Amino acid sequence: MFKTTAEVGGMGHSIKRKEDLRFIQGKGNYVDDVNLPGMVYGQLVRSPYAHARLKRINTEHAKALAGVLAVITGEDLAKAGLAWMPTLSGDKQMVLATGKVLFQSQEVAFVVAEDRYTAADAAELVEVEYEELPVLVDPKKSLDPNAPILRDDREQKDNHIFHWEVGDRKGTEKAIQEAPVKAKVDAFFQRCHPAPLETCGCVADMNQATGRLTVYMTSQAPHAHRTLFALVGGIPENNIRVVSPDIGGGFGNKVPIYPGYVCAVVASLTLGVPVKWIETRSENLMSTGFARDYHMTAEISAEKSGKMTALRVKTLADHGAFNAAAQPTKFPAGLFSICTGSYDLPKAFCEVDGVYTNKAPGGIAYRCSFRVTEAAYLIERVVDVLANELKMDPVELRRKNFIPSTAFPYKSPLGWTYDSGDYDAAMKKALDKVGYRELRKEQEEKRKKGELMGIGVSSFTEIVGAGPSHLFDIAGIKMFDSCELRIHPTGKAICRMGTKSQGQGHETTYAQIVAQELGIPAADVTVEEGDTDTAPYGLGTYASRSTPVSGAATAVAARKIRDKAKKIAAHLLEASEEDLEWEPGKFFVKGAPGKAKTIQEIAFAAYTNHPQGLEAGLEAVDYYDPPNLTFPFGTYICIVDIDKGTGEIKVRRFVAVDDCGNIINPMIVEGQIHGGLTEGLGIAFMQQIDYDENGNVQGGTFMDYLLPTAVETPNWETDKTTTPSPHHPLGAKGIGESPNVGSPAAFVNAVVDALSHLGVRHIDMPITPWKVWNILKEKGVTG
Ligand code: CDP
């Protein structure tokens, strides 16, 4: 690969993020910044009960309040055939409740008023009479034959959503039965929430004069949302424009369509004015796309030498009241079957059952390629339990079982073909950086003194970049992605994408790819995303798919342009194309470097002096359908010290060695890793959306659902290895989610390691000081 100058800023240059100029000045343009003439405001009325029959809704008092324009109920929507909407998982979900409510904070009515405060006041005046029904919060109890049926709208009269399995059931069973060493862990990956700083919202603007609907919305997938609005709402797709302005964090939370969006559209269609709907923090935490909630059991077997022989995984997936997980259609449990991780396991079997409970719907891919975080956590936990069983160092056990770097492309027993990897190289780098041997010695010394110190290792493998379209679609739309690149006469460029950044720095990194391929300085390349009227069709940004898919599309589009530029250069230099050579930014005649035309000169000629018979202009589009996914990986090592008296855990050090193949912008990648690790820290130690037995949400505010601040966050020590993807045009793999995927196991393994000599083998997240203190008390370690 050519190395460009710092001025051009191609791959590998840590140029500053272009978008930050507006962000750090507070001049971003978020949905709530969109203010249109005549705009009015919507507010949802939500259920206080988790399961109740709707007896009566009285909207009269709300309607009577000055400034209130409309109150929409489920019955009103039913008349228009819009009381229910399809979910991304092939289920259906109530837009506004009819008949009964199924979770606390479910949407019951939508009040529209001239200002936000009146709308909020009027929502309080909507009188809803409920008759409480028995509540199911435990997914195991949902499967009880006598459990109340939550979804009586379905033909299937139970609470079971799906059973999905993959692998060799019998072979795995036999291998585990016959193995001399076995280990098992029951691990609950708790329900958590991406909690983006910007909540969800939209401004729906139905222009009755033109018949065009414009929806400004917090959407990670604007094109897919436009198509779904057209299919469900019956509005011709050419009359719908979805605009995603700046987004203040998505993390998967902004992939689904939520009832609030639909209500705002219906209200704008009805009233003929723009309608804004913006969630509050609690509404976001309580009702929109939760993540995880997987009750997992893993059994692993090995020979006495430590060579692993088989893995069996059984999972109960709590999907809440509607199956609204953002999953590719063929994969009801997402890419959970990556659960064999970095290990060469001869046999494996994995099964997942999805069930309904009285909880908010979701199951979104929170900074995660569809359940990869759950999978990585489980395998990295059970490997530690096995190491304990074998009385072997967890690092040694891992290294003994890594898929060797010579085995790639590697076919996993659960069906994936890993593109490339060198797990031992990442492990070695992490061990050296952290000083593993010395730390183990220190731990031994500390144990003698009764002090608690733990070392947690996680050597995870990911699967990102959905997807090859023969495998992946969401709601029937194939998962490719796109780039449209235009070079202007003066050699500057605009690049429009099917993806949508939510803070990942796309405006900078796509420009760097163009700079790499064409030698046009990244500063001269404008990147635009999020407007369906101008951007080419794409499936959006989530699951770290932007670099593997749209990044590839950008490189291919640029290469198409380079091919055409070569023809123009040959014409300008009066040479044959075969005699031309490329170096970043110019074509020159072989052996005569002085005879050259820069890309800027070529671009000008494309509009002013193009060869006869060749189309004018210099632009290209690429819809990239990746041949395979990419498999980033890494080794994380976490060191914790635990206070015996209080159970307080201090993360002393955290070393993260990541491998995402070739890197576009090292500084952005480092930022992605810092952010993801901080989220992982929150998940491991602080966060859970929990429910009491009546289905009341226990984590509905930032007082209960804690975000790590600078005070709790340790200094992240990052490093990298580079194993390019063999099938990606730039050799790049995704990175955004790796730190969120790989870190929870490192944190938990460290705490369990600190307590392992007391017989502790597993602790469920979030590992709070209270939990640890109780364990210490039970073990007689604390006073
Ligand atoms: O889809 P999403 O943008 O969330 O994830 P990603 O493809 O992993 O990219 C996150 C950010 O890291 C983007 O700005 C990428 O361009 C950048 N990146 C990079 O510079 N080099 C890589 N090999 C992978 C990502």
PDB file of C-alpha atoms in Angstrom, residues 129-243:
ATOM      1  CA  GLU A 129     -58.261   2.930  33.604  1.00  0.00           C
ATOM      2  CA  TYR A 130     -56.208  -0.247  33.942  1.00  0.00           C
ATOM      3  CA  GLU A 131     -57.017  -3.684  35.325  1.00  0.00           C
ATOM      4  CA  GLU A 132     -53.809  -5.251  36.545  1.00  0.00           C
ATOM      5  CA  LEU A 133     -52.835  -8.686  35.238  1.00  0.00           C
ATOM      6  CA  PRO A 134     -50.229 -11.153  36.539  1.00  0.00           C
ATOM      7  CA  VAL A 135     -46.728 -10.066  35.626  1.00  0.00           C
ATOM      8  CA  LEU A 136     -43.919 -12.213  34.203  1.00  0.00           C
ATOM      9  CA  VAL A 137     -40.409 -10.879  34.728  1.00  0.00           C
ATOM     10  CA  ASP A 138     -38.527 -14.174  34.930  1.00  0.00           C
ATOM     11  CA  PRO A 139     -37.994 -15.685  31.464  1.00  0.00           C
ATOM     12  CA  LYS A 140     -37.757 -19.180  32.972  1.00  0.00           C
ATOM     13  CA  LYS A 141     -41.238 -18.733  34.428  1.00  0.00           C
ATOM     14  CA  SER A 142     -42.465 -17.529  31.032  1.00  0.00           C
ATOM     15  CA  LEU A 143     -41.933 -21.061  29.742  1.00  0.00           C
ATOM     16  CA  ASP A 144     -44.003 -22.620  32.532  1.00  0.00           C
ATOM     17  CA  PRO A 145     -47.046 -24.272  30.903  1.00  0.00           C
ATOM     18  CA  ASN A 146     -49.278 -22.491  33.432  1.00  0.00           C
ATOM     19  CA  ALA A 147     -47.753 -19.067  32.841  1.00  0.00           C
ATOM     20  CA  PRO A 148     -50.149 -16.359  31.701  1.00  0.00           C
ATOM     21  CA  ILE A 149     -49.972 -15.915  27.940  1.00  0.00           C
ATOM     22  CA  LEU A 150     -48.629 -12.451  27.297  1.00  0.00           C
ATOM     23  CA  ARG A 151     -49.159 -12.201  23.579  1.00  0.00           C
ATOM     24  CA  ASP A 152     -52.703 -13.388  23.115  1.00  0.00           C
ATOM     25  CA  ASP A 153     -52.674 -11.648  19.725  1.00  0.00           C
ATOM     26  CA  ARG A 154     -50.536 -14.531  18.417  1.00  0.00           C
ATOM     27  CA  GLU A 155     -51.786 -17.835  17.111  1.00  0.00           C
ATOM     28  CA  GLN A 156     -49.149 -19.643  19.131  1.00  0.00           C
ATOM     29  CA  LYS A 157     -50.540 -19.846  22.633  1.00  0.00           C
ATOM     30  CA  ASP A 158     -47.431 -19.696  24.788  1.00  0.00           C
ATOM     31  CA  ASN A 159     -44.605 -17.264  25.544  1.00  0.00           C
ATOM     32  CA  HIS A 160     -41.981 -19.003  23.427  1.00  0.00           C
ATOM     33  CA  ILE A 161     -40.670 -16.951  20.491  1.00  0.00           C
ATOM     34  CA  PHE A 162     -38.092 -19.134  18.798  1.00  0.00           C
ATOM     35  CA  HIS A 163     -35.715 -22.034  19.178  1.00  0.00           C
ATOM     36  CA  TRP A 164     -32.481 -21.769  17.227  1.00  0.00           C
ATOM     37  CA  GLU A 165     -29.584 -24.166  17.182  1.00  0.00           C
ATOM     38  CA  VAL A 166     -26.381 -24.741  15.311  1.00  0.00           C
ATOM     39  CA  GLY A 167     -23.571 -27.296  15.443  1.00  0.00           C
ATOM     40  CA  ASP A 168     -23.160 -30.966  16.180  1.00  0.00           C
ATOM     41  CA  ARG A 169     -25.451 -31.795  19.098  1.00  0.00           C
ATOM     42  CA  LYS A 170     -24.646 -35.505  19.376  1.00  0.00           C
ATOM     43  CA  GLY A 171     -20.905 -35.223  18.677  1.00  0.00           C
ATOM     44  CA  THR A 172     -20.569 -32.460  21.258  1.00  0.00           C
ATOM     45  CA  GLU A 173     -22.540 -34.392  23.855  1.00  0.00           C
ATOM     46  CA  LYS A 174     -20.342 -37.461  23.347  1.00  0.00           C
ATOM     47  CA  ALA A 175     -17.115 -35.461  23.496  1.00  0.00           C
ATOM     48  CA  ILE A 176     -18.187 -33.784  26.745  1.00  0.00           C
ATOM     49  CA  GLN A 177     -19.344 -37.075  28.273  1.00  0.00           C
ATOM     50  CA  GLU A 178     -16.065 -38.812  27.500  1.00  0.00           C
ATOM     51  CA  ALA A 179     -13.751 -35.958  28.477  1.00  0.00           C
ATOM     52  CA  PRO A 180     -11.585 -36.339  31.589  1.00  0.00           C
ATOM     53  CA  VAL A 181     -11.935 -32.652  32.485  1.00  0.00           C
ATOM     54  CA  LYS A 182     -15.074 -30.540  32.317  1.00  0.00           C
ATOM     55  CA  ALA A 183     -16.111 -27.087  33.393  1.00  0.00           C
ATOM     56  CA  LYS A 184     -19.430 -25.313  33.457  1.00  0.00           C
ATOM     57  CA  VAL A 185     -20.612 -21.792  34.053  1.00  0.00           C
ATOM     58  CA  ASP A 186     -24.076 -20.290  34.369  1.00  0.00           C
ATOM     59  CA  ALA A 187     -23.621 -16.686  33.370  1.00  0.00           C
ATOM     60  CA  PHE A 188     -26.299 -14.050  33.130  1.00  0.00           C
ATOM     61  CA  PHE A 189     -25.424 -11.148  30.848  1.00  0.00           C
ATOM     62  CA  GLN A 190     -27.690  -8.620  32.432  1.00  0.00           C
ATOM     63  CA  ARG A 191     -30.110  -6.351  30.608  1.00  0.00           C
ATOM     64  CA  CYS A 192     -28.271  -3.135  29.893  1.00  0.00           C
ATOM     65  CA  HIS A 193     -28.854  -0.056  27.861  1.00  0.00           C
ATOM     66  CA  PRO A 194     -26.648   1.875  25.423  1.00  0.00           C
ATOM     67  CA  ALA A 195     -27.762   5.151  27.059  1.00  0.00           C
ATOM     68  CA  PRO A 196     -26.563   7.481  24.281  1.00  0.00           C
ATOM     69  CA  LEU A 197     -26.201  11.055  25.513  1.00  0.00           C
ATOM     70  CA  GLU A 198     -28.778  12.175  22.946  1.00  0.00           C
ATOM     71  CA  THR A 199     -32.083  10.384  23.438  1.00  0.00           C
ATOM     72  CA  CYS A 200     -34.270   9.365  20.484  1.00  0.00           C
ATOM     73  CA  GLY A 201     -36.498  11.858  18.710  1.00  0.00           C
ATOM     74  CA  CYS A 202     -37.770  13.181  15.431  1.00  0.00           C
ATOM     75  CA  VAL A 203     -39.464  16.020  13.605  1.00  0.00           C
ATOM     76  CA  ALA A 204     -42.068  14.723  11.167  1.00  0.00           C
ATOM     77  CA  ASP A 205     -43.052  17.236   8.503  1.00  0.00           C
ATOM     78  CA  MET A 206     -45.854  16.326   6.151  1.00  0.00           C
ATOM     79  CA  ASN A 207     -46.107  19.087   3.580  1.00  0.00           C
ATOM     80  CA  GLN A 208     -49.690  18.917   2.411  1.00  0.00           C
ATOM     81  CA  ALA A 209     -48.976  21.191  -0.564  1.00  0.00           C
ATOM     82  CA  THR A 210     -46.310  18.927  -2.048  1.00  0.00           C
ATOM     83  CA  GLY A 211     -47.423  15.625  -0.545  1.00  0.00           C
ATOM     84  CA  ARG A 212     -43.875  15.054   0.699  1.00  0.00           C
ATOM     85  CA  LEU A 213     -43.068  13.742   4.135  1.00  0.00           C
ATOM     86  CA  THR A 214     -39.702  14.722   5.596  1.00  0.00           C
ATOM     87  CA  VAL A 215     -38.687  13.010   8.806  1.00  0.00           C
ATOM     88  CA  TYR A 216     -35.653  14.346  10.653  1.00  0.00           C
ATOM     89  CA  MET A 217     -34.826  11.546  13.000  1.00  0.00           C
ATOM     90  CA  THR A 218     -32.182   9.965  15.181  1.00  0.00           C
ATOM     91  CA  SER A 219     -31.683   7.113  12.778  1.00  0.00           C
ATOM     92  CA  GLN A 220     -28.656   4.884  12.380  1.00  0.00           C
ATOM     93  CA  ALA A 221     -30.254   3.454   9.230  1.00  0.00           C
ATOM     94  CA  PRO A 222     -32.101   6.243   7.381  1.00  0.00           C
ATOM     95  CA  HIS A 223     -32.648   4.372   4.099  1.00  0.00           C
ATOM     96  CA  ALA A 224     -34.047   1.272   5.732  1.00  0.00           C
ATOM     97  CA  HIS A 225     -36.356   3.499   7.781  1.00  0.00           C
ATOM     98  CA  ARG A 226     -37.556   5.292   4.659  1.00  0.00           C
ATOM     99  CA  THR A 227     -38.420   1.976   3.020  1.00  0.00           C
ATOM    100  CA  LEU A 228     -40.241   0.767   6.133  1.00  0.00           C
ATOM    101  CA  PHE A 229     -42.230   4.019   6.360  1.00  0.00           C
ATOM    102  CA  ALA A 230     -43.224   3.498   2.719  1.00  0.00           C
ATOM    103  CA  LEU A 231     -44.151  -0.162   3.138  1.00  0.00           C
ATOM    104  CA  VAL A 232     -46.029   0.250   6.407  1.00  0.00           C
ATOM    105  CA  GLY A 233     -47.466   3.725   5.998  1.00  0.00           C
ATOM    106  CA  GLY A 234     -48.359   3.336   2.325  1.00  0.00           C
ATOM    107  CA  ILE A 235     -46.682   6.627   1.369  1.00  0.00           C
ATOM    108  CA  PRO A 236     -44.869   6.422  -1.998  1.00  0.00           C
ATOM    109  CA  GLU A 237     -41.157   6.136  -1.226  1.00  0.00           C
ATOM    110  CA  ASN A 238     -40.260   9.030  -3.555  1.00  0.00           C
ATOM    111  CA  ASN A 239     -42.432  11.215  -1.326  1.00  0.00           C
ATOM    112  CA  ILE A 240     -40.487  10.356   1.814  1.00  0.00           C
ATOM    113  CA  ARG A 241     -37.225  11.926   2.812  1.00  0.00           C
ATOM    114  CA  VAL A 242     -35.485  10.763   5.964  1.00  0.00           C
ATOM    115  CA  VAL A 243     -32.752  13.000   7.285  1.00  0.00           C
TER     116      VAL A 243
END
